[in-house]
C-alpha atoms as one frame of an Amber mdcrd trajectory, in Angstrom:
protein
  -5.960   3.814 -16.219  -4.219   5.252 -19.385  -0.706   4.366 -20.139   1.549
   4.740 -17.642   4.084   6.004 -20.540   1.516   8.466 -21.916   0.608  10.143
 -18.550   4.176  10.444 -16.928   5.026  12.239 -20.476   1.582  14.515 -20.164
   2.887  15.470 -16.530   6.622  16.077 -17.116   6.791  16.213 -20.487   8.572
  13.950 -23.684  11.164  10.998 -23.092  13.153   8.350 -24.319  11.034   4.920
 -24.266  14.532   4.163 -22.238  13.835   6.893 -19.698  10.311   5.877 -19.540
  11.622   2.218 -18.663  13.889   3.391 -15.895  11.110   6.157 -14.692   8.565
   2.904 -14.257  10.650   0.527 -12.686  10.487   2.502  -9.839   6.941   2.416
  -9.395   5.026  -0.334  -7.576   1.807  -1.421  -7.127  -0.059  -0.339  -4.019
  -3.782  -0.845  -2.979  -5.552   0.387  -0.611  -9.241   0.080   0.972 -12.130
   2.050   1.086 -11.541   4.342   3.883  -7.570   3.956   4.030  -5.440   6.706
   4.812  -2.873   7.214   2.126  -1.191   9.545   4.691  -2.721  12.136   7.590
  -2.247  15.607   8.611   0.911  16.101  11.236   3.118  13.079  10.046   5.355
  13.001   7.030   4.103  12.108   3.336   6.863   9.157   2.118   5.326   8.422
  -1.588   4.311   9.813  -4.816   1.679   7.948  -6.306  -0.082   7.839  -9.759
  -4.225   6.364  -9.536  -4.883   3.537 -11.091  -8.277   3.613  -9.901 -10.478
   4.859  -6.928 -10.755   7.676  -5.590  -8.790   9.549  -2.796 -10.258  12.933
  -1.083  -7.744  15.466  -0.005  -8.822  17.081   3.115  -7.974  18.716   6.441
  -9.434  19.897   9.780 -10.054  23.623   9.928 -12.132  25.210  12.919 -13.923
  22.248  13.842 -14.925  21.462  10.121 -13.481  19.376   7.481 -12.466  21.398
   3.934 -11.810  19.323   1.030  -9.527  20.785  -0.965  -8.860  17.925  -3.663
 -11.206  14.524  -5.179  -8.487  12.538  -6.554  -9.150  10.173  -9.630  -7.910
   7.792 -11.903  -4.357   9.477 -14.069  -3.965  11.770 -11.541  -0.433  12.074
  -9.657  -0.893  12.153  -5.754   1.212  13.255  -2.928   1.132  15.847  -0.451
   3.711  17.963  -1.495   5.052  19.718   1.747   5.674  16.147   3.202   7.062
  14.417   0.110   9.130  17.787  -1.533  10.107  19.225   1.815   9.655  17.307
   4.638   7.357  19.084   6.363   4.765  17.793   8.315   1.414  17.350   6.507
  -1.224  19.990   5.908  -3.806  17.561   4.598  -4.919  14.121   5.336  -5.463
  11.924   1.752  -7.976   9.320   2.390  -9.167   6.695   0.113 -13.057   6.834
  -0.736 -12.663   3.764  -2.580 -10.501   0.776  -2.854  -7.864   2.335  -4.816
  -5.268   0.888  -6.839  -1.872   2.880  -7.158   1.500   3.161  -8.394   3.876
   4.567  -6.279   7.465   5.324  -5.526   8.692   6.006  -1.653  10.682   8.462
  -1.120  13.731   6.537  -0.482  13.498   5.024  -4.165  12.459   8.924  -5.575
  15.651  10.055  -4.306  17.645   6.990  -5.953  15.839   7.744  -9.295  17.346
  11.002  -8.725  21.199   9.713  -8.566  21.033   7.116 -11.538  18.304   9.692
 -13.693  20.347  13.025 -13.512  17.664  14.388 -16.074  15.188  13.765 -13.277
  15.804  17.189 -11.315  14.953  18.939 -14.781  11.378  16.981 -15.310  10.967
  17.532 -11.093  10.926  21.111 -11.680   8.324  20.705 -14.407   6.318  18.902
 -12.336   6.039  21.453  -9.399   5.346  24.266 -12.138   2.321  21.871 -13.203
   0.971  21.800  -9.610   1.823  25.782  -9.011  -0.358  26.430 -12.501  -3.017
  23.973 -11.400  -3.205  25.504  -8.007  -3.462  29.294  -9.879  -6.045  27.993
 -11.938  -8.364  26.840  -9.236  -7.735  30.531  -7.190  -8.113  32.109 -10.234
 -11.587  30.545 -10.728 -12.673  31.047  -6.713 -11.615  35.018  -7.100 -12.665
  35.587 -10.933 -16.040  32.693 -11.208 -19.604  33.365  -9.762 -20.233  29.984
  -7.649 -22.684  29.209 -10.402 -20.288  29.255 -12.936 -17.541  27.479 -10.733
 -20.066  24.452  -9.916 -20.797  24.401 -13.735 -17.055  23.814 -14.869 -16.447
  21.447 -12.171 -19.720  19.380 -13.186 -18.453  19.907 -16.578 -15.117  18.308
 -16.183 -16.108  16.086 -13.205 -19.374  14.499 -13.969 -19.146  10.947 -12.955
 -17.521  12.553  -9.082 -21.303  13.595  -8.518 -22.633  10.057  -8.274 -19.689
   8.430  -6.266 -18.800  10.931  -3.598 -20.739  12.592  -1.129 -21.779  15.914
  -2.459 -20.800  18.107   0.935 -16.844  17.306  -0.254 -17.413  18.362  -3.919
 -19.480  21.453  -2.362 -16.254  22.279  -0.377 -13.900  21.447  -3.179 -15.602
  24.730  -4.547 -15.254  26.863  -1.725 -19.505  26.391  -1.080 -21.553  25.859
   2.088 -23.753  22.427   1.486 -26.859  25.056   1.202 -25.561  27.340  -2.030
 -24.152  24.563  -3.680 -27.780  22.490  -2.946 -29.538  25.475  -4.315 -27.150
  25.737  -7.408 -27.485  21.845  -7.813 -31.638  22.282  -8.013 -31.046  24.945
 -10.110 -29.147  23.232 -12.789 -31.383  20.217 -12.566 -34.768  22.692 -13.288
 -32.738  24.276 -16.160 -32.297  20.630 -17.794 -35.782  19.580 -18.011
C-alpha cells in the first residue's frame, strides 16, 4: 500500500500533517479471509475502508445471475455507499477474493470524526463527487466505447486483475457475456504475437 497520508490527500484533497494525524487515528486495522464478506446485499454497510492489500469483488444477484460491478484493489477506498452514506439497505454484496488487509473506520467513529473534524463535511462532499465522476466515467465508457476498446482500457489499467481473478467477473465488470469478452481476449492475444 502507498501512504496512507498520500492517498487520503489524492481522494479528498490537501491537509494539514495535523489533520492527516487526526483523519488516521481513526482508522484501524482489519483483515479478512479469502472468501469473507466485507458486508452483503439487504443488511446495512457500517465501515469505510481503505485496501491495504487483496482484493474485494463488488457484486450482486440480478435475475438469477451474479453482475460484478466493482474488483477492488490495493489504495482503493471501499464501502457501499447507500449503506454507509444513507442507511439504506445494501445493493451489493463486497466479498473478499483474497485475504485482505484493511483500514477502516465504523460508522460510529466516522460520525465522531465528524464532531471533533468540522472540516470533515467539506472533504465528505469531495469524496462523493469523486465516486459520482468515477461512476460517469465508467457509463460514459459502456455508452460511448466499442467492447473492444472498453476491454482494452481496462487491461490497460488493470493488468495484473487478469491473472488473480476469475475472468467471468472482469467480463461482467465490462458489461460482457463470458463469450464476447473470450473472443475479444483471443483476439488481443493473436494481435500480440
Amino acid at each position: 500500500m502507498r501512504n496512507f497520508e498520500g492517498i487520503i490527500q489524492e481522494y479528498f484533497g490537501q491537509m494539514s500533517r495535523e489533520e492527516l494525524a487526526i483523519i488516521r487515528s481513526y482508522f484501524k486495522d482489519e483483515e479478512l479471509k479469502r472468501n469473507d464478506f466485507f458486508t452483503k446485499s439487504q443488511q446495512y454497510c457500517h465501515r469505510l475502508s481503505l485496501v491495504k492489500s487483496g482484493i474485494l469483488r463488488v457484486f450482486t444477484l440480478s435475475e438469477g445471475k451474479e453482475v460484478t460491478q466493482w474488483i477492488s484493489t490495493e489504495n482503493y477506498l471501499m464501502t457501499e455507499i447507500a449503506g454507509f452514506f444513507f442507511d439504506q439497505p445494501n445493493r451489493w454484496s463486497i466479498q473478499a477474493l483474497t485475504d485482505t488487509s484493511l483500514l477502516t473506520i465504523t460508522k460510529t467513529d466516522y460520525q465522531k470524526l465528524c464532531e471533533e473534524f468540522p472540516k470533515w463535511h467539506e472533504i465528505e462532499k469531495r469524496f462523493l463527487a469523486k465516486c459520482f465522476m468515477m461512476l460517469e466515467n465508467r457509463v460514459f465508457t459502456h455508452l460511448s466505447m466499442s467492447a473492444e476498446k472498453r476491454y482494452e482500457l481496462y487491461y490497460e489499467q488493470n493488468k495484473a486483475l487478469f491473472n488473480q481473478v476469475p475472468l467471468q467477473y472482469i467480463a461482467s465488470v465490462l458489461g460482457m457475456s463470458a463469450e464476447t469478452f473470450s473472443r475479444i481476449r483471443k483476439k488481443q492475444a493473436e494481435g500480440q504475437d
